[in-house]
Amino acid sequence: CMAELTGYPCCSNSNTTVYHQDEYGDWGFDFDQQVWCGLTPYTENNTNDECWSEFLGYPCCKGCGVYEVDEDGSWGFEFNHWCGIPSYCQ
């Protein structure tokens, strides 16, 4: 699910109540574990023909959360690595 891109777990199939929404989709809360969890499944977006950050040695992000902007573009941080924000996020 999309929450895994930010280090959070996916919600169980029985946990379907939406408490929050952001660029990573819908979020639930696991009251047993006392942690936020993701409800939105991850789907590969193929609208980006070329990833601008690959030229610089970094993959494109799967999500659209921007952590930093520089002269090259917008950057995210997923799976403990920097990545370029894809053009379809803008």
C-alpha positions as semicolon CSV with decimal commas, in nm:
position;residue;x (nm);y (nm);z (nm)
1;C;0,000;0,000;0,000
2;M;0,104;0,362;-0,040
3;A;0,174;0,402;0,335
4;E;0,471;0,166;0,306
5;L;0,644;0,432;0,098
6;T;0,663;0,645;0,412
7;G;0,748;0,365;0,657
8;Y;0,399;0,295;0,788
9;P;0,218;-0,040;0,768
10;C;-0,089;-0,120;0,562
11;C;-0,418;-0,158;0,746
12;S;-0,570;-0,502;0,786
13;N;-0,858;-0,591;0,553
14;S;-1,106;-0,542;0,839
15;N;-0,978;-0,188;0,912
16;T;-1,156;0,034;0,658
17;T;-1,240;0,357;0,842
18;V;-1,071;0,664;0,690
19;Y;-0,939;0,912;0,948
20;H;-0,709;1,120;0,726
21;Q;-0,627;1,181;0,358
22;D;-0,307;1,315;0,197
23;E;-0,089;1,267;-0,113
24;Y;-0,039;0,903;-0,009
25;G;-0,412;0,833;-0,005
26;D;-0,644;0,729;0,274
27;W;-0,523;0,655;0,626
28;G;-0,676;0,446;0,900
29;F;-0,564;0,386;1,257
30;D;-0,474;0,050;1,409
31;F;-0,593;0,087;1,768
32;D;-0,438;-0,247;1,872
33;Q;-0,088;-0,138;1,761
34;Q;-0,151;0,235;1,824
35;V;-0,017;0,331;1,480
36;W;-0,143;0,497;1,162
37;C;-0,189;0,257;0,871
38;G;-0,248;0,295;0,500
39;L;-0,572;0,208;0,324
40;T;-0,483;0,305;-0,035
41;P;-0,329;0,024;-0,240
42;Y;-0,012;0,096;-0,434
43;T;-0,055;0,106;-0,812
44;E;0,226;0,161;-1,058
45;N;0,184;0,487;-1,247
46;N;0,318;0,459;-1,600
47;T;0,247;0,816;-1,710
48;N;0,608;0,921;-1,656
49;D;0,801;0,815;-1,969
50;E;1,136;0,926;-1,831
51;C;1,247;0,995;-1,479
52;W;1,446;1,319;-1,457
53;S;1,634;1,212;-1,144
54;E;1,770;0,891;-1,299
55;F;2,014;1,108;-1,495
56;L;2,153;1,215;-1,156
57;G;2,169;0,858;-1,023
58;Y;1,846;0,859;-0,822
59;P;1,521;0,671;-0,890
60;C;1,184;0,839;-0,930
61;C;0,962;0,840;-0,623
62;K;0,649;0,626;-0,617
63;G;0,460;0,891;-0,421
64;C;0,437;1,269;-0,439
65;G;0,558;1,386;-0,097
66;V;0,816;1,665;-0,146
67;Y;1,088;1,698;0,120
68;E;1,326;1,934;-0,058
69;V;1,346;2,145;-0,374
70;D;1,670;2,246;-0,546
71;E;1,786;2,361;-0,890
72;D;1,737;2,008;-1,028
73;G;1,379;1,961;-0,911
74;S;1,163;1,834;-0,627
75;W;1,294;1,552;-0,408
76;G;1,122;1,293;-0,194
77;F;1,253;1,032;0,050
78;E;1,123;0,675;0,022
79;F;1,257;0,341;0,145
80;N;1,539;0,532;0,322
81;H;1,667;0,683;-0,006
82;W;1,632;1,015;-0,188
83;C;1,424;1,006;-0,508
84;G;1,297;1,252;-0,767
85;I;0,933;1,360;-0,758
86;P;0,774;1,248;-1,088
87;S;0,624;1,503;-1,325
88;Y;0,273;1,357;-1,285
89;C;0,269;1,484;-0,925
90;Q;0,280;1,850;-1,031
